[in-house]
XYZ file of C-alpha atoms in Angstrom:
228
model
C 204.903 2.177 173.100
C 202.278 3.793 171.394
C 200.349 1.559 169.257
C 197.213 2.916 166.692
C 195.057 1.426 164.451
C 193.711 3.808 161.729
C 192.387 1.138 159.060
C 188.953 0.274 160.863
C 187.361 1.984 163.581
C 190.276 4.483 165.241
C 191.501 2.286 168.418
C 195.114 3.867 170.173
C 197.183 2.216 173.247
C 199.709 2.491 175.216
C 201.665 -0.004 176.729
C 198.697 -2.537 175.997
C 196.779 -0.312 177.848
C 193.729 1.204 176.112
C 193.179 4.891 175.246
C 189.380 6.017 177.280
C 187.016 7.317 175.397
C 187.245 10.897 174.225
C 184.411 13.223 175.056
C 182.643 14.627 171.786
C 183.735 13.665 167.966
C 186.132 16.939 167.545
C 188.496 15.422 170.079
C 188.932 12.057 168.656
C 188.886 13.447 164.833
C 191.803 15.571 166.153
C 193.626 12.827 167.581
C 193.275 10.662 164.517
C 194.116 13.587 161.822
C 197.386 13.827 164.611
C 198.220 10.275 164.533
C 197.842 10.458 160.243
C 200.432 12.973 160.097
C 202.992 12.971 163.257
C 205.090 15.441 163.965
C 204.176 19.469 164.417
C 201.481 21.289 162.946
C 200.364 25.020 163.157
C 197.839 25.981 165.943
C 196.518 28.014 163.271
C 196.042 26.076 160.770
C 194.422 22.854 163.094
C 192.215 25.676 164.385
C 191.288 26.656 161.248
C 190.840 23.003 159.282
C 188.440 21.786 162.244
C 186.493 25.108 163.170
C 186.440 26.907 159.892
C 182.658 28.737 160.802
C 183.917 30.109 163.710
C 186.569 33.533 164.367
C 189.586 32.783 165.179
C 189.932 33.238 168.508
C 186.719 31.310 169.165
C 188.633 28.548 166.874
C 191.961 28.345 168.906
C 190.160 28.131 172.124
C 187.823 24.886 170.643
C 191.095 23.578 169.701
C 192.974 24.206 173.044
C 189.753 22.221 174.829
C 190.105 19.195 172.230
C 193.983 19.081 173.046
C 193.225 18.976 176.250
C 190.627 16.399 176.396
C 193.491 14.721 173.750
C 196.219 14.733 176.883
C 194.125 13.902 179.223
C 193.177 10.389 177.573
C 196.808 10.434 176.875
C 197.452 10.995 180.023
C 195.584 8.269 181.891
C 197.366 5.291 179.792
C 200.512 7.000 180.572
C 201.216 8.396 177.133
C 200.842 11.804 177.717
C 204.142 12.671 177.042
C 202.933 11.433 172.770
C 201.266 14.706 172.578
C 203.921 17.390 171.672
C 202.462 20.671 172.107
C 203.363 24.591 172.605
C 202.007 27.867 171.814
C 202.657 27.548 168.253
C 202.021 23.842 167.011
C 200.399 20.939 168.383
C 201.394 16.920 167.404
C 202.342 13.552 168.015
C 206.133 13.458 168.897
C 207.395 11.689 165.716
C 210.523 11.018 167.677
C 209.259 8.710 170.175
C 208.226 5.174 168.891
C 204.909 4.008 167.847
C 203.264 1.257 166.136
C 200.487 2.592 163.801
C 199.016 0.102 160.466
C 198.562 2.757 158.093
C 202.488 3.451 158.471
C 203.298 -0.299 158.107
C 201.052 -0.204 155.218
C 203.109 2.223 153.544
C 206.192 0.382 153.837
C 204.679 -2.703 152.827
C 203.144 -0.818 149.786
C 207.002 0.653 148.833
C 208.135 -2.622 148.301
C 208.425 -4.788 145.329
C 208.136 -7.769 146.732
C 204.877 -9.341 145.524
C 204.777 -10.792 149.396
C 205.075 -7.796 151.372
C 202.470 -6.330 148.157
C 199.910 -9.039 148.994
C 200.457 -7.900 153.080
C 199.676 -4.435 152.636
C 196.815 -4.896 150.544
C 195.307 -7.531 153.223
C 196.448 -4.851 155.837
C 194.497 -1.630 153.851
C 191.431 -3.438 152.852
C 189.276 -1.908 156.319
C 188.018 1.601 155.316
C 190.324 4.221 156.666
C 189.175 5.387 160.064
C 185.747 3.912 159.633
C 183.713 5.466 162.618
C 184.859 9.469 161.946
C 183.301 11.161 159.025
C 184.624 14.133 158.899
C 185.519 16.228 155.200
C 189.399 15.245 155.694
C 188.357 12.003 156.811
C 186.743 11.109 153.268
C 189.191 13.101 151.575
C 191.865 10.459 153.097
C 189.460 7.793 153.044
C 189.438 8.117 149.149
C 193.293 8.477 148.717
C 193.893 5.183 150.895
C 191.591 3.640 148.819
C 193.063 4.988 145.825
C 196.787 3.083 147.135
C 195.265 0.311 147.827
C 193.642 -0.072 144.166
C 197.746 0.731 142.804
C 198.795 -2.020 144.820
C 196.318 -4.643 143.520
C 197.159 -3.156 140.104
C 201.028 -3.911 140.834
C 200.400 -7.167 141.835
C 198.608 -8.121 138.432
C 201.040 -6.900 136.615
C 204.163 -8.198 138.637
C 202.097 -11.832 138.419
C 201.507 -11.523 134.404
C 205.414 -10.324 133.525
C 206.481 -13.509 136.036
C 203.923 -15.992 133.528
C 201.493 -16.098 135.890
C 198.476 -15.516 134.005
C 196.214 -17.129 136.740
C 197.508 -14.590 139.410
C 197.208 -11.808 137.134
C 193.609 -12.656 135.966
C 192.582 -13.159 139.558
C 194.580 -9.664 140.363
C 192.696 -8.062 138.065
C 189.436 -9.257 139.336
C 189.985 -8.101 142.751
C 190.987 -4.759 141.355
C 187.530 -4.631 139.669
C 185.988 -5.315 142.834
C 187.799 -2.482 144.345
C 187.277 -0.137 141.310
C 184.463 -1.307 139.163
C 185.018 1.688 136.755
C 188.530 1.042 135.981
C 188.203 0.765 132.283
C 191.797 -0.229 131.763
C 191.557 -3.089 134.479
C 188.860 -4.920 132.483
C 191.157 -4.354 129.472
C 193.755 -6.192 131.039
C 191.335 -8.817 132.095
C 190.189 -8.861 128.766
C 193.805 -9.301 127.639
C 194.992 -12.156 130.212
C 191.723 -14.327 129.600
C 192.447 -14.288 126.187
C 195.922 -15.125 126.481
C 195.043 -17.921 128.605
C 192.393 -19.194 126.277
C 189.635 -17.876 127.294
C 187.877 -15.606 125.159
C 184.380 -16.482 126.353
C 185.648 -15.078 129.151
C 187.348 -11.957 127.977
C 184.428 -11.210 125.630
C 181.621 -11.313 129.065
C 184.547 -9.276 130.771
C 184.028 -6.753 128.031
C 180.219 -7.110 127.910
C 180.307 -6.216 131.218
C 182.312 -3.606 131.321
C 180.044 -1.660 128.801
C 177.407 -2.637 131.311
C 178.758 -1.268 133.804
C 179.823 2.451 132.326
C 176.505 2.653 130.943
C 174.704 1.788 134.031
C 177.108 4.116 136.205
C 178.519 6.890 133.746
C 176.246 6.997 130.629
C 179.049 6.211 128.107
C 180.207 3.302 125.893
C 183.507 1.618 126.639
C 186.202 3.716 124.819
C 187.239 2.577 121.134
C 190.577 1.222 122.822
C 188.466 -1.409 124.595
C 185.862 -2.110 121.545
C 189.156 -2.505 119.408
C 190.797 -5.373 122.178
């Protein structure tokens, strides 16, 4: 069983056994942007995504090296057989099982159960792939991030429809936390302090949120948000 953790640092196993190190940062990028998406993808278009500077030729062959040092890792844990490749496409066999967080996190995140909601936000709050930096890294970084934020969001509101105005207040705080621009999130704080009694409250959420757009974006809060 392979088993990969994308929300951190990248870590992969097999069999409780850990993958070795891979030589250089193309090889382990590779693996990861492999293990984000399993199943086939293009020679051609990997070679082109991770060596766009370079001709083509000169791109396939840095991409047949990284696959290489990619089995070979594979390889010595016994999970070589993970790493689906011919002339045309290269991949993680989607067909054999594996254990990786950011796909647990997705079927956490489908759910409407405020329970499994509260899981996969614990589950996504490590930065996606933390030690690789690459452009599609930050890209996918940002779009976790950007699920993880929805989630919070859903939670607020799932608390506030149940009558739960203490959940949803402290909801919507940790979805400021997470997104300290979202102008409608400190309307909705604004709206469940209120509604709870406390308008000191909602009137230093709003005070703050024109703080903070001014501070960060140069504008005033939006005349929706003066009006609340």
């Amino acid at each position: 069983m392979l088993r990969a953790r994308l929300l951190g640092p990248l870590a992969v196993e097999v069999d409780g056994r850990p993958l070795p190190p891979l030589p250089g940062l193309r090889p382990r990028s590779l693996l990861a942007y492999l293990l984000l998406a399993p199943g086939p993808h293009p020679r051609t278009r990997l070679a082109g995504a991770f060596w766009p500077d370079v001709l083509e030729t000169s791109a396939r062959a840095s991409l047949r090296s990284a696959l290489w040092s990619v089995r070979a890792a594979l390889d010595a844990v016994g999970g070589g057989a993970y790493l689906a490749a011919d002339r045309a496409s290269a991949g993680i066999d989607a067909a054999l099982p594996r254990e990786v967080d950011l796909e647990e996190f997705a079927r956490l995140e489908a759910s409407d159960d405020p329970a499994d909601l509260e899981r996969a936000v614990a589950l996504g709050e490590g930065p996606l792939l933390a030690d690789l930096a690459d452009e599609w890294v930050l890209d996918a970084r940002r779009a976790h991030r950007e699920r993880v934020v929805a989630a919070v969001e859903r939670l607020a509101r799932l608390a506030d429809d149940c009558g739960d105005l203490d959940a949803a207040i402290r909801w919507t705080r940790r979805l400021l936390e997470l997104d300290r621009l979202h102008e409608g999130a400190y309307r909705a704080l604004m709206d469940r302090l209120a509604r709870a009694g406390e308008r000191a409250r909602a009137l230093e959420a709003y005070r703050r949120c024109r703080a903070v757009l001014a501070a960060d974006l140069g504008v005033p809060p939006s005349a929706e948000t003066r009006a609340l």
